[in-house]
């Protein structure tokens, strides 16, 4: 998943997410993720995980990886909605995840997501954690 163009910071006005563990900036114990959007619609977040977010020593816990992906995909979904959709947050109904390689806790974690399809109320999103060389992790 290689986005095209230069990213621009993006904020998503969503109701009731201030204390969200992933993106809520009012949650001091959360990840407090920030996002950027590329011209092709790809959403990206860069995050340094804390040592207490490891599973196996030196590897980001799988649940934290899933949270990072879920948040980026949620922003991609939210930004893919029509302006008439209001500010209610999108929620995940289903997520299929394949862990490919360990994600080192010492490295900046890069998460990308993009909207693939809107089918009525269903939004299909693709997401990935990307290594420093662009490889899928």
mmCIF file with all atom_site columns, C-alpha atoms in Angstrom:
data_model
loop_
_atom_site.group_PDB
_atom_site.id
_atom_site.type_symbol
_atom_site.label_atom_id
_atom_site.label_alt_id
_atom_site.label_comp_id
_atom_site.label_asym_id
_atom_site.label_entity_id
_atom_site.label_seq_id
_atom_site.pdbx_PDB_ins_code
_atom_site.Cartn_x
_atom_site.Cartn_y
_atom_site.Cartn_z
_atom_site.occupancy
_atom_site.B_iso_or_equiv
_atom_site.pdbx_formal_charge
_atom_site.auth_seq_id
_atom_site.auth_comp_id
_atom_site.auth_asym_id
_atom_site.auth_atom_id
_atom_site.pdbx_PDB_model_num
ATOM 1   C CA . UNK A 1 1   ? 0.000   0.000   0.000  1.00 0.00 ? 1   UNK A CA 1
ATOM 2   C CA . UNK A 1 2   ? 2.008   2.930   -1.308 1.00 0.00 ? 2   UNK A CA 1
ATOM 3   C CA . UNK A 1 3   ? 0.127   6.246   -1.228 1.00 0.00 ? 3   UNK A CA 1
ATOM 4   C CA . UNK A 1 4   ? 0.537   8.904   -3.902 1.00 0.00 ? 4   UNK A CA 1
ATOM 5   C CA . UNK A 1 5   ? 1.438   12.548  -3.233 1.00 0.00 ? 5   UNK A CA 1
ATOM 6   C CA . UNK A 1 6   ? 2.249   14.464  -0.060 1.00 0.00 ? 6   UNK A CA 1
ATOM 7   C CA . UNK A 1 7   ? 0.119   13.949  3.057  1.00 0.00 ? 7   UNK A CA 1
ATOM 8   C CA . UNK A 1 8   ? -1.809  16.742  4.778  1.00 0.00 ? 8   UNK A CA 1
ATOM 9   C CA . UNK A 1 9   ? -2.775  16.598  8.468  1.00 0.00 ? 9   UNK A CA 1
ATOM 10  C CA . UNK A 1 10  ? -6.409  15.721  8.946  1.00 0.00 ? 10  UNK A CA 1
ATOM 11  C CA . UNK A 1 11  ? -8.823  15.918  11.840 1.00 0.00 ? 11  UNK A CA 1
ATOM 12  C CA . UNK A 1 12  ? -12.131 14.170  11.915 1.00 0.00 ? 12  UNK A CA 1
ATOM 13  C CA . UNK A 1 13  ? -14.927 15.744  13.914 1.00 0.00 ? 13  UNK A CA 1
ATOM 14  C CA . UNK A 1 14  ? -16.651 12.763  15.444 1.00 0.00 ? 14  UNK A CA 1
ATOM 15  C CA . UNK A 1 15  ? -19.054 12.859  18.339 1.00 0.00 ? 15  UNK A CA 1
ATOM 16  C CA . UNK A 1 16  ? -18.156 11.105  21.595 1.00 0.00 ? 16  UNK A CA 1
ATOM 17  C CA . UNK A 1 17  ? -14.567 10.032  20.807 1.00 0.00 ? 17  UNK A CA 1
ATOM 18  C CA . UNK A 1 18  ? -12.582 12.400  23.039 1.00 0.00 ? 18  UNK A CA 1
ATOM 19  C CA . UNK A 1 19  ? -11.682 9.583   25.444 1.00 0.00 ? 19  UNK A CA 1
ATOM 20  C CA . UNK A 1 20  ? -11.213 6.937   22.754 1.00 0.00 ? 20  UNK A CA 1
ATOM 21  C CA . UNK A 1 21  ? -8.220  4.706   23.586 1.00 0.00 ? 21  UNK A CA 1
ATOM 22  C CA . UNK A 1 22  ? -6.843  4.988   20.050 1.00 0.00 ? 22  UNK A CA 1
ATOM 23  C CA . UNK A 1 23  ? -7.527  8.521   18.850 1.00 0.00 ? 23  UNK A CA 1
ATOM 24  C CA . UNK A 1 24  ? -8.879  10.418  21.843 1.00 0.00 ? 24  UNK A CA 1
ATOM 25  C CA . UNK A 1 25  ? -6.594  13.231  22.911 1.00 0.00 ? 25  UNK A CA 1
ATOM 26  C CA . UNK A 1 26  ? -8.417  13.558  26.238 1.00 0.00 ? 26  UNK A CA 1
ATOM 27  C CA . UNK A 1 27  ? -7.353  10.009  27.189 1.00 0.00 ? 27  UNK A CA 1
ATOM 28  C CA . UNK A 1 28  ? -3.956  10.363  28.870 1.00 0.00 ? 28  UNK A CA 1
ATOM 29  C CA . UNK A 1 29  ? -3.447  6.584   28.886 1.00 0.00 ? 29  UNK A CA 1
ATOM 30  C CA . UNK A 1 30  ? -4.511  6.137   25.259 1.00 0.00 ? 30  UNK A CA 1
ATOM 31  C CA . UNK A 1 31  ? -2.480  6.121   22.056 1.00 0.00 ? 31  UNK A CA 1
ATOM 32  C CA . UNK A 1 32  ? -3.535  9.682   21.077 1.00 0.00 ? 32  UNK A CA 1
ATOM 33  C CA . UNK A 1 33  ? -3.074  8.953   17.382 1.00 0.00 ? 33  UNK A CA 1
ATOM 34  C CA . UNK A 1 34  ? -2.906  11.696  14.763 1.00 0.00 ? 34  UNK A CA 1
ATOM 35  C CA . UNK A 1 35  ? -3.654  11.262  11.064 1.00 0.00 ? 35  UNK A CA 1
ATOM 36  C CA . UNK A 1 36  ? -2.694  12.573  7.649  1.00 0.00 ? 36  UNK A CA 1
ATOM 37  C CA . UNK A 1 37  ? -4.444  12.119  4.302  1.00 0.00 ? 37  UNK A CA 1
ATOM 38  C CA . UNK A 1 38  ? -2.741  11.687  0.947  1.00 0.00 ? 38  UNK A CA 1
ATOM 39  C CA . UNK A 1 39  ? -4.310  13.106  -2.237 1.00 0.00 ? 39  UNK A CA 1
ATOM 40  C CA . UNK A 1 40  ? -5.288  9.562   -3.291 1.00 0.00 ? 40  UNK A CA 1
ATOM 41  C CA . UNK A 1 41  ? -7.391  9.253   -0.091 1.00 0.00 ? 41  UNK A CA 1
ATOM 42  C CA . UNK A 1 42  ? -4.987  7.033   1.852  1.00 0.00 ? 42  UNK A CA 1
ATOM 43  C CA . UNK A 1 43  ? -4.956  7.760   5.588  1.00 0.00 ? 43  UNK A CA 1
ATOM 44  C CA . UNK A 1 44  ? -1.686  7.436   7.473  1.00 0.00 ? 44  UNK A CA 1
ATOM 45  C CA . UNK A 1 45  ? -0.752  7.525   11.137 1.00 0.00 ? 45  UNK A CA 1
ATOM 46  C CA . UNK A 1 46  ? 2.764   7.369   12.539 1.00 0.00 ? 46  UNK A CA 1
ATOM 47  C CA . UNK A 1 47  ? 3.049   6.218   16.115 1.00 0.00 ? 47  UNK A CA 1
ATOM 48  C CA . UNK A 1 48  ? 5.780   5.459   18.625 1.00 0.00 ? 48  UNK A CA 1
ATOM 49  C CA . UNK A 1 49  ? 4.505   2.762   20.933 1.00 0.00 ? 49  UNK A CA 1
ATOM 50  C CA . UNK A 1 50  ? 5.454   2.658   24.605 1.00 0.00 ? 50  UNK A CA 1
ATOM 51  C CA . UNK A 1 51  ? 7.512   -0.189  26.099 1.00 0.00 ? 51  UNK A CA 1
ATOM 52  C CA . UNK A 1 52  ? 4.475   -1.344  28.086 1.00 0.00 ? 52  UNK A CA 1
ATOM 53  C CA . UNK A 1 53  ? 2.675   -1.960  24.744 1.00 0.00 ? 53  UNK A CA 1
ATOM 54  C CA . UNK A 1 54  ? 4.827   -4.989  23.962 1.00 0.00 ? 54  UNK A CA 1
ATOM 55  C CA . UNK A 1 55  ? 3.641   -8.568  23.747 1.00 0.00 ? 55  UNK A CA 1
ATOM 56  C CA . UNK A 1 56  ? 6.807   -10.579 23.354 1.00 0.00 ? 56  UNK A CA 1
ATOM 57  C CA . UNK A 1 57  ? 9.744   -8.378  24.401 1.00 0.00 ? 57  UNK A CA 1
ATOM 58  C CA . UNK A 1 58  ? 10.645  -5.919  21.613 1.00 0.00 ? 58  UNK A CA 1
ATOM 59  C CA . UNK A 1 59  ? 7.435   -6.598  19.627 1.00 0.00 ? 59  UNK A CA 1
ATOM 60  C CA . UNK A 1 60  ? 4.284   -4.451  19.607 1.00 0.00 ? 60  UNK A CA 1
ATOM 61  C CA . UNK A 1 61  ? 1.416   -6.404  21.180 1.00 0.00 ? 61  UNK A CA 1
ATOM 62  C CA . UNK A 1 62  ? -1.028  -7.769  18.601 1.00 0.00 ? 62  UNK A CA 1
ATOM 63  C CA . UNK A 1 63  ? -3.953  -6.005  20.289 1.00 0.00 ? 63  UNK A CA 1
ATOM 64  C CA . UNK A 1 64  ? -2.178  -2.650  19.984 1.00 0.00 ? 64  UNK A CA 1
ATOM 65  C CA . UNK A 1 65  ? -1.451  -3.405  16.316 1.00 0.00 ? 65  UNK A CA 1
ATOM 66  C CA . UNK A 1 66  ? -5.142  -4.170  15.792 1.00 0.00 ? 66  UNK A CA 1
ATOM 67  C CA . UNK A 1 67  ? -6.108  -0.919  17.552 1.00 0.00 ? 67  UNK A CA 1
ATOM 68  C CA . UNK A 1 68  ? -3.761  1.138   15.350 1.00 0.00 ? 68  UNK A CA 1
ATOM 69  C CA . UNK A 1 69  ? -5.268  -0.454  12.244 1.00 0.00 ? 69  UNK A CA 1
ATOM 70  C CA . UNK A 1 70  ? -8.841  -0.099  13.491 1.00 0.00 ? 70  UNK A CA 1
ATOM 71  C CA . UNK A 1 71  ? -8.371  3.614   14.174 1.00 0.00 ? 71  UNK A CA 1
ATOM 72  C CA . UNK A 1 72  ? -6.771  4.362   10.785 1.00 0.00 ? 72  UNK A CA 1
ATOM 73  C CA . UNK A 1 73  ? -9.487  2.386   9.007  1.00 0.00 ? 73  UNK A CA 1
ATOM 74  C CA . UNK A 1 74  ? -12.140 4.218   11.031 1.00 0.00 ? 74  UNK A CA 1
ATOM 75  C CA . UNK A 1 75  ? -10.784 7.575   9.881  1.00 0.00 ? 75  UNK A CA 1
ATOM 76  C CA . UNK A 1 76  ? -10.696 6.343   6.265  1.00 0.00 ? 76  UNK A CA 1
ATOM 77  C CA . UNK A 1 77  ? -14.314 5.248   6.636  1.00 0.00 ? 77  UNK A CA 1
ATOM 78  C CA . UNK A 1 78  ? -15.413 8.497   8.286  1.00 0.00 ? 78  UNK A CA 1
ATOM 79  C CA . UNK A 1 79  ? -13.796 10.626  5.600  1.00 0.00 ? 79  UNK A CA 1
ATOM 80  C CA . UNK A 1 80  ? -15.405 8.441   2.934  1.00 0.00 ? 80  UNK A CA 1
ATOM 81  C CA . UNK A 1 81  ? -18.913 9.220   4.137  1.00 0.00 ? 81  UNK A CA 1
ATOM 82  C CA . UNK A 1 82  ? -21.069 11.799  2.425  1.00 0.00 ? 82  UNK A CA 1
ATOM 83  C CA . UNK A 1 83  ? -21.232 15.216  4.063  1.00 0.00 ? 83  UNK A CA 1
ATOM 84  C CA . UNK A 1 84  ? -24.859 14.498  4.943  1.00 0.00 ? 84  UNK A CA 1
ATOM 85  C CA . UNK A 1 85  ? -23.871 11.554  7.172  1.00 0.00 ? 85  UNK A CA 1
ATOM 86  C CA . UNK A 1 86  ? -23.470 13.742  10.267 1.00 0.00 ? 86  UNK A CA 1
ATOM 87  C CA . UNK A 1 87  ? -20.809 13.480  12.941 1.00 0.00 ? 87  UNK A CA 1
ATOM 88  C CA . UNK A 1 88  ? -21.670 10.089  14.433 1.00 0.00 ? 88  UNK A CA 1
ATOM 89  C CA . UNK A 1 89  ? -18.531 7.954   14.568 1.00 0.00 ? 89  UNK A CA 1
ATOM 90  C CA . UNK A 1 90  ? -18.153 4.904   12.366 1.00 0.00 ? 90  UNK A CA 1
ATOM 91  C CA . UNK A 1 91  ? -17.830 1.696   14.350 1.00 0.00 ? 91  UNK A CA 1
ATOM 92  C CA . UNK A 1 92  ? -16.212 -1.565  13.331 1.00 0.00 ? 92  UNK A CA 1
ATOM 93  C CA . UNK A 1 93  ? -18.670 -4.347  12.605 1.00 0.00 ? 93  UNK A CA 1
ATOM 94  C CA . UNK A 1 94  ? -16.103 -6.837  11.352 1.00 0.00 ? 94  UNK A CA 1
ATOM 95  C CA . UNK A 1 95  ? -12.337 -6.849  10.952 1.00 0.00 ? 95  UNK A CA 1
ATOM 96  C CA . UNK A 1 96  ? -10.198 -9.567  9.428  1.00 0.00 ? 96  UNK A CA 1
ATOM 97  C CA . UNK A 1 97  ? -6.528  -9.370  10.381 1.00 0.00 ? 97  UNK A CA 1
ATOM 98  C CA . UNK A 1 98  ? -3.470  -11.377 9.309  1.00 0.00 ? 98  UNK A CA 1
ATOM 99  C CA . UNK A 1 99  ? -0.247  -10.832 11.249 1.00 0.00 ? 99  UNK A CA 1
ATOM 100 C CA . UNK A 1 100 ? 2.602   -11.159 8.739  1.00 0.00 ? 100 UNK A CA 1
ATOM 101 C CA . UNK A 1 101 ? 5.764   -10.180 10.617 1.00 0.00 ? 101 UNK A CA 1
ATOM 102 C CA . UNK A 1 102 ? 6.681   -8.890  14.078 1.00 0.00 ? 102 UNK A CA 1
ATOM 103 C CA . UNK A 1 103 ? 6.318   -5.117  14.490 1.00 0.00 ? 103 UNK A CA 1
ATOM 104 C CA . UNK A 1 104 ? 9.365   -3.875  16.441 1.00 0.00 ? 104 UNK A CA 1
ATOM 105 C CA . UNK A 1 105 ? 8.467   -1.727  19.437 1.00 0.00 ? 105 UNK A CA 1
ATOM 106 C CA . UNK A 1 106 ? 11.586  0.439   18.975 1.00 0.00 ? 106 UNK A CA 1
ATOM 107 C CA . UNK A 1 107 ? 10.523  1.622   15.505 1.00 0.00 ? 107 UNK A CA 1
ATOM 108 C CA . UNK A 1 108 ? 7.927   4.195   14.526 1.00 0.00 ? 108 UNK A CA 1
ATOM 109 C CA . UNK A 1 109 ? 4.816   2.264   13.514 1.00 0.00 ? 109 UNK A CA 1
ATOM 110 C CA . UNK A 1 110 ? 3.324   3.457   10.218 1.00 0.00 ? 110 UNK A CA 1
ATOM 111 C CA . UNK A 1 111 ? -0.319  2.513   9.664  1.00 0.00 ? 111 UNK A CA 1
ATOM 112 C CA . UNK A 1 112 ? -2.164  3.156   6.405  1.00 0.00 ? 112 UNK A CA 1
ATOM 113 C CA . UNK A 1 113 ? -5.779  2.656   5.394  1.00 0.00 ? 113 UNK A CA 1
ATOM 114 C CA . UNK A 1 114 ? -8.009  3.482   2.455  1.00 0.00 ? 114 UNK A CA 1
ATOM 115 C CA . UNK A 1 115 ? -11.642 3.171   1.550  1.00 0.00 ? 115 UNK A CA 1
ATOM 116 C CA . UNK A 1 116 ? -12.196 0.530   -1.126 1.00 0.00 ? 116 UNK A CA 1
ATOM 117 C CA . UNK A 1 117 ? -15.976 0.415   -1.519 1.00 0.00 ? 117 UNK A CA 1
ATOM 118 C CA . UNK A 1 118 ? -19.227 1.738   -0.131 1.00 0.00 ? 118 UNK A CA 1
ATOM 119 C CA . UNK A 1 119 ? -22.088 -0.762  -0.327 1.00 0.00 ? 119 UNK A CA 1
ATOM 120 C CA . UNK A 1 120 ? -25.144 0.771   1.314  1.00 0.00 ? 120 UNK A CA 1
ATOM 121 C CA . UNK A 1 121 ? -24.298 1.032   5.015  1.00 0.00 ? 121 UNK A CA 1
ATOM 122 C CA . UNK A 1 122 ? -21.214 -1.165  4.636  1.00 0.00 ? 122 UNK A CA 1
ATOM 123 C CA . UNK A 1 123 ? -17.850 0.452   4.051  1.00 0.00 ? 123 UNK A CA 1
ATOM 124 C CA . UNK A 1 124 ? -14.994 -1.795  2.980  1.00 0.00 ? 124 UNK A CA 1
ATOM 125 C CA . UNK A 1 125 ? -11.586 -0.565  4.105  1.00 0.00 ? 125 UNK A CA 1
ATOM 126 C CA . UNK A 1 126 ? -8.083  -1.897  3.509  1.00 0.00 ? 126 UNK A CA 1
ATOM 127 C CA . UNK A 1 127 ? -5.381  -1.277  6.105  1.00 0.00 ? 127 UNK A CA 1
ATOM 128 C CA . UNK A 1 128 ? -1.754  -2.222  6.689  1.00 0.00 ? 128 UNK A CA 1
ATOM 129 C CA . UNK A 1 129 ? 1.155   -1.692  9.026  1.00 0.00 ? 129 UNK A CA 1
ATOM 130 C CA . UNK A 1 130 ? 4.162   -0.746  6.911  1.00 0.00 ? 130 UNK A CA 1
ATOM 131 C CA . UNK A 1 131 ? 7.835   -1.170  7.768  1.00 0.00 ? 131 UNK A CA 1
ATOM 132 C CA . UNK A 1 132 ? 10.590  1.405   7.171  1.00 0.00 ? 132 UNK A CA 1
ATOM 133 C CA . UNK A 1 133 ? 11.316  -0.059  3.723  1.00 0.00 ? 133 UNK A CA 1
ATOM 134 C CA . UNK A 1 134 ? 7.639   -0.109  2.713  1.00 0.00 ? 134 UNK A CA 1
ATOM 135 C CA . UNK A 1 135 ? 7.208   -3.829  3.447  1.00 0.00 ? 135 UNK A CA 1
ATOM 136 C CA . UNK A 1 136 ? 3.945   -5.044  4.969  1.00 0.00 ? 136 UNK A CA 1
ATOM 137 C CA . UNK A 1 137 ? 4.313   -6.088  8.583  1.00 0.00 ? 137 UNK A CA 1
#
